[in-house]
Amino acid sequence: MAASRALGTFRLPPLPTIREIIKLFKLQAAKQLSQNFLLDLRLTDKIVKKAGNLTNAYVYEVGPGPGGITRSILNAGIAELLVVEKDSRFLPGLQMLSDAAPGKLRIVHGDVLTFKVERAFPESLKRQWEDDPPNVHIIGNLPFNVSTPLIIKWLENVSQRDGPFAYGRTQMTLTFQKEVAERLAASTGSKQRSRLSVMAQYLCHVQHVFTIPGRAFVPKPEVDVGVVHFTPLMQPRIEQPFQLVEKVVQNVFQFRRKYCHRGLGMLFPEAQRLERTGRLLQLADVDPTLRPRQLSVSHFKSLCDVYRRMCDEDPHLFAYNFREELRNHKRPGQDKEAGRESL
């Protein structure tokens, strides 16, 4: 109990401000890496607070940069903080924080897209999927250029219960461009509804918890930033392989302004397209004149379940790619419209 109390009352000693750290180590945000520094510790504290109770938690921070959110996490009573930073320029400043918080901050110079976090924390933290979420959290101010591929990668990990989710239903609190944050949380029928909405919401409870104005960052991005909290669901709302769900959802939203039957048709070879699309929609009980953004997760569940049965009947169907068929027919102009997919 005494040890637990000590963890909960830890505070960092006086340190140079983040702005002073940036000057001290001559740090500049790399435009090609979509880096933007958050200097206001009131805002970094707010991000960490939205992650939930971090007392005695094990936290994985992605892209800590100069260490603003890192400081707020260290002051939240955590047991251990693991940071993974690709840019070596930030390592001296992070090491200063590590020295100020002995035994609490572990620094890895690496890439979050390839780092094996499932090996990073004690086995004793693991929980059954049906239990409450483990005392493991992911927090990060993500560079814009990796935020979408990273959340798709983690959603696939959720579906397979591996990677960061080998510990159980690990919660995530992450930043995105405001438009992406709105897409992730968008409800059925909203203008922001997209492929990303469905992929996130069939696996997680998703909350766009607050928005940070762009002027709070250095350099100021052209857009505001949204903070999004994810809690994996005990039971996915679509119980099919991630790649199958992604293929169905992706095909639907590639023609987001058309009726949904247009994109669904691209799941099938041209010679059978009309008949098979009609069969898919009929068996799934989905109105072919609904727009993609009008389709609920329940609609997608029905479509994915029926498409899976059709793939089981025809083992070559899942491998079909309509773009390859177009290329083989040497009619590249026809796939221009299909290329306007929106996340």
mmCIF file with all atom_site columns, N, CA and C in Angstrom, residues 129-130 155 158-161 169 199-204 232-241 245 297 301:
data_model
loop_
_atom_site.group_PDB
_atom_site.id
_atom_site.type_symbol
_atom_site.label_atom_id
_atom_site.label_alt_id
_atom_site.label_comp_id
_atom_site.label_asym_id
_atom_site.label_entity_id
_atom_site.label_seq_id
_atom_site.pdbx_PDB_ins_code
_atom_site.Cartn_x
_atom_site.Cartn_y
_atom_site.Cartn_z
_atom_site.occupancy
_atom_site.B_iso_or_equiv
_atom_site.pdbx_formal_charge
_atom_site.auth_seq_id
_atom_site.auth_comp_id
_atom_site.auth_asym_id
_atom_site.auth_atom_id
_atom_site.pdbx_PDB_model_num
ATOM 1  N N  . TRP A 1 129 ? -10.080 -11.078 -22.597 1.00 0.00 ? 129 TRP A N  1
ATOM 2  C CA . TRP A 1 129 ? -10.752 -10.074 -23.429 1.00 0.00 ? 129 TRP A CA 1
ATOM 3  C C  . TRP A 1 129 ? -12.087 -9.644  -22.824 1.00 0.00 ? 129 TRP A C  1
ATOM 4  N N  . GLU A 1 130 ? -12.759 -10.567 -22.168 1.00 0.00 ? 130 GLU A N  1
ATOM 5  C CA . GLU A 1 130 ? -14.075 -10.267 -21.595 1.00 0.00 ? 130 GLU A CA 1
ATOM 6  C C  . GLU A 1 130 ? -13.977 -9.504  -20.279 1.00 0.00 ? 130 GLU A C  1
ATOM 7  N N  . LEU A 1 155 ? -6.196  -1.228  -35.401 1.00 0.00 ? 155 LEU A N  1
ATOM 8  C CA . LEU A 1 155 ? -7.534  -1.819  -35.490 1.00 0.00 ? 155 LEU A CA 1
ATOM 9  C C  . LEU A 1 155 ? -7.439  -3.279  -35.938 1.00 0.00 ? 155 LEU A C  1
ATOM 10 N N  . VAL A 1 158 ? -6.534  -5.130  -32.950 1.00 0.00 ? 158 VAL A N  1
ATOM 11 C CA . VAL A 1 158 ? -7.708  -5.336  -32.093 1.00 0.00 ? 158 VAL A CA 1
ATOM 12 C C  . VAL A 1 158 ? -8.482  -6.558  -32.576 1.00 0.00 ? 158 VAL A C  1
ATOM 13 N N  . SER A 1 159 ? -8.692  -6.646  -33.885 1.00 0.00 ? 159 SER A N  1
ATOM 14 C CA . SER A 1 159 ? -9.483  -7.757  -34.429 1.00 0.00 ? 159 SER A CA 1
ATOM 15 C C  . SER A 1 159 ? -8.814  -9.104  -34.170 1.00 0.00 ? 159 SER A C  1
ATOM 16 N N  . GLN A 1 160 ? -7.484  -9.106  -34.129 1.00 0.00 ? 160 GLN A N  1
ATOM 17 C CA . GLN A 1 160 ? -6.737  -10.350 -33.916 1.00 0.00 ? 160 GLN A CA 1
ATOM 18 C C  . GLN A 1 160 ? -6.279  -10.530 -32.464 1.00 0.00 ? 160 GLN A C  1
ATOM 19 N N  . ARG A 1 161 ? -6.539  -9.507  -31.656 1.00 0.00 ? 161 ARG A N  1
ATOM 20 C CA . ARG A 1 161 ? -6.188  -9.530  -30.232 1.00 0.00 ? 161 ARG A CA 1
ATOM 21 C C  . ARG A 1 161 ? -4.690  -9.786  -30.032 1.00 0.00 ? 161 ARG A C  1
ATOM 22 N N  . ARG A 1 169 ? -8.116  -5.543  -23.689 1.00 0.00 ? 169 ARG A N  1
ATOM 23 C CA . ARG A 1 169 ? -8.753  -4.436  -24.410 1.00 0.00 ? 169 ARG A CA 1
ATOM 24 C C  . ARG A 1 169 ? -8.080  -3.097  -24.055 1.00 0.00 ? 169 ARG A C  1
ATOM 25 N N  . MET A 1 199 ? -14.667 1.044   -39.903 1.00 0.00 ? 199 MET A N  1
ATOM 26 C CA . MET A 1 199 ? -13.581 0.174   -39.466 1.00 0.00 ? 199 MET A CA 1
ATOM 27 C C  . MET A 1 199 ? -13.277 0.369   -37.981 1.00 0.00 ? 199 MET A C  1
ATOM 28 N N  . ALA A 1 200 ? -13.367 1.603   -37.500 1.00 0.00 ? 200 ALA A N  1
ATOM 29 C CA . ALA A 1 200 ? -13.109 1.863   -36.083 1.00 0.00 ? 200 ALA A CA 1
ATOM 30 C C  . ALA A 1 200 ? -14.279 1.428   -35.209 1.00 0.00 ? 200 ALA A C  1
ATOM 31 N N  . GLN A 1 201 ? -15.496 1.726   -35.659 1.00 0.00 ? 201 GLN A N  1
ATOM 32 C CA . GLN A 1 201 ? -16.662 1.529   -34.793 1.00 0.00 ? 201 GLN A CA 1
ATOM 33 C C  . GLN A 1 201 ? -17.156 0.087   -34.732 1.00 0.00 ? 201 GLN A C  1
ATOM 34 N N  . TYR A 1 202 ? -16.754 -0.751  -35.681 1.00 0.00 ? 202 TYR A N  1
ATOM 35 C CA . TYR A 1 202 ? -17.182 -2.142  -35.556 1.00 0.00 ? 202 TYR A CA 1
ATOM 36 C C  . TYR A 1 202 ? -16.318 -2.886  -34.546 1.00 0.00 ? 202 TYR A C  1
ATOM 37 N N  . LEU A 1 203 ? -15.179 -2.284  -34.190 1.00 0.00 ? 203 LEU A N  1
ATOM 38 C CA . LEU A 1 203 ? -14.254 -2.915  -33.249 1.00 0.00 ? 203 LEU A CA 1
ATOM 39 C C  . LEU A 1 203 ? -14.130 -2.187  -31.912 1.00 0.00 ? 203 LEU A C  1
ATOM 40 N N  . CYS A 1 204 ? -14.441 -0.889  -31.885 1.00 0.00 ? 204 CYS A N  1
ATOM 41 C CA . CYS A 1 204 ? -14.181 -0.070  -30.688 1.00 0.00 ? 204 CYS A CA 1
ATOM 42 C C  . CYS A 1 204 ? -15.343 0.873   -30.394 1.00 0.00 ? 204 CYS A C  1
ATOM 43 N N  . PRO A 1 232 ? -11.606 -0.922  -27.072 1.00 0.00 ? 232 PRO A N  1
ATOM 44 C CA . PRO A 1 232 ? -12.055 -2.093  -27.845 1.00 0.00 ? 232 PRO A CA 1
ATOM 45 C C  . PRO A 1 232 ? -13.300 -2.717  -27.243 1.00 0.00 ? 232 PRO A C  1
ATOM 46 N N  . LEU A 1 233 ? -14.214 -3.149  -28.103 1.00 0.00 ? 233 LEU A N  1
ATOM 47 C CA . LEU A 1 233 ? -15.450 -3.789  -27.669 1.00 0.00 ? 233 LEU A CA 1
ATOM 48 C C  . LEU A 1 233 ? -15.186 -5.237  -27.230 1.00 0.00 ? 233 LEU A C  1
ATOM 49 N N  . MET A 1 234 ? -15.966 -5.716  -26.275 1.00 0.00 ? 234 MET A N  1
ATOM 50 C CA . MET A 1 234 ? -15.841 -7.119  -25.874 1.00 0.00 ? 234 MET A CA 1
ATOM 51 C C  . MET A 1 234 ? -16.137 -8.051  -27.054 1.00 0.00 ? 234 MET A C  1
ATOM 52 N N  . GLN A 1 235 ? -17.124 -7.660  -27.852 1.00 0.00 ? 235 GLN A N  1
ATOM 53 C CA . GLN A 1 235 ? -17.524 -8.468  -29.009 1.00 0.00 ? 235 GLN A CA 1
ATOM 54 C C  . GLN A 1 235 ? -17.544 -7.561  -30.226 1.00 0.00 ? 235 GLN A C  1
ATOM 55 N N  . PRO A 1 236 ? -16.775 -7.865  -31.286 1.00 0.00 ? 236 PRO A N  1
ATOM 56 C CA . PRO A 1 236 ? -16.831 -7.017  -32.482 1.00 0.00 ? 236 PRO A CA 1
ATOM 57 C C  . PRO A 1 236 ? -18.229 -7.024  -33.071 1.00 0.00 ? 236 PRO A C  1
ATOM 58 N N  . ARG A 1 237 ? -18.627 -5.920  -33.644 1.00 0.00 ? 237 ARG A N  1
ATOM 59 C CA . ARG A 1 237 ? -19.978 -5.817  -34.191 1.00 0.00 ? 237 ARG A CA 1
ATOM 60 C C  . ARG A 1 237 ? -20.098 -6.522  -35.539 1.00 0.00 ? 237 ARG A C  1
ATOM 61 N N  . ILE A 1 238 ? -18.966 -6.876  -36.129 1.00 0.00 ? 238 ILE A N  1
ATOM 62 C CA . ILE A 1 238 ? -18.941 -7.707  -37.334 1.00 0.00 ? 238 ILE A CA 1
ATOM 63 C C  . ILE A 1 238 ? -17.951 -8.835  -37.059 1.00 0.00 ? 238 ILE A C  1
ATOM 64 N N  . GLU A 1 239 ? -18.406 -10.055 -37.080 1.00 0.00 ? 239 GLU A N  1
ATOM 65 C CA . GLU A 1 239 ? -17.529 -11.176 -36.744 1.00 0.00 ? 239 GLU A CA 1
ATOM 66 C C  . GLU A 1 239 ? -17.061 -11.888 -38.014 1.00 0.00 ? 239 GLU A C  1
ATOM 67 N N  . GLN A 1 240 ? -16.221 -11.180 -38.744 1.00 0.00 ? 240 GLN A N  1
ATOM 68 C CA . GLN A 1 240 ? -15.586 -11.708 -39.947 1.00 0.00 ? 240 GLN A CA 1
ATOM 69 C C  . GLN A 1 240 ? -14.125 -11.247 -39.948 1.00 0.00 ? 240 GLN A C  1
ATOM 70 N N  . PRO A 1 241 ? -13.261 -11.911 -40.727 1.00 0.00 ? 241 PRO A N  1
ATOM 71 C CA . PRO A 1 241 ? -11.849 -11.495 -40.760 1.00 0.00 ? 241 PRO A CA 1
ATOM 72 C C  . PRO A 1 241 ? -11.691 -10.028 -41.149 1.00 0.00 ? 241 PRO A C  1
ATOM 73 N N  . VAL A 1 245 ? -13.753 -7.573  -44.005 1.00 0.00 ? 245 VAL A N  1
ATOM 74 C CA . VAL A 1 245 ? -14.528 -6.377  -43.657 1.00 0.00 ? 245 VAL A CA 1
ATOM 75 C C  . VAL A 1 245 ? -13.938 -5.162  -44.373 1.00 0.00 ? 245 VAL A C  1
ATOM 76 N N  . VAL A 1 297 ? -23.417 0.135   -39.171 1.00 0.00 ? 297 VAL A N  1
ATOM 77 C CA . VAL A 1 297 ? -22.546 -1.017  -38.945 1.00 0.00 ? 297 VAL A CA 1
ATOM 78 C C  . VAL A 1 297 ? -23.351 -2.310  -39.090 1.00 0.00 ? 297 VAL A C  1
ATOM 79 N N  . LYS A 1 301 ? -22.523 -5.440  -41.350 1.00 0.00 ? 301 LYS A N  1
ATOM 80 C CA . LYS A 1 301 ? -22.458 -6.810  -40.809 1.00 0.00 ? 301 LYS A CA 1
ATOM 81 C C  . LYS A 1 301 ? -23.195 -7.777  -41.731 1.00 0.00 ? 301 LYS A C  1
#
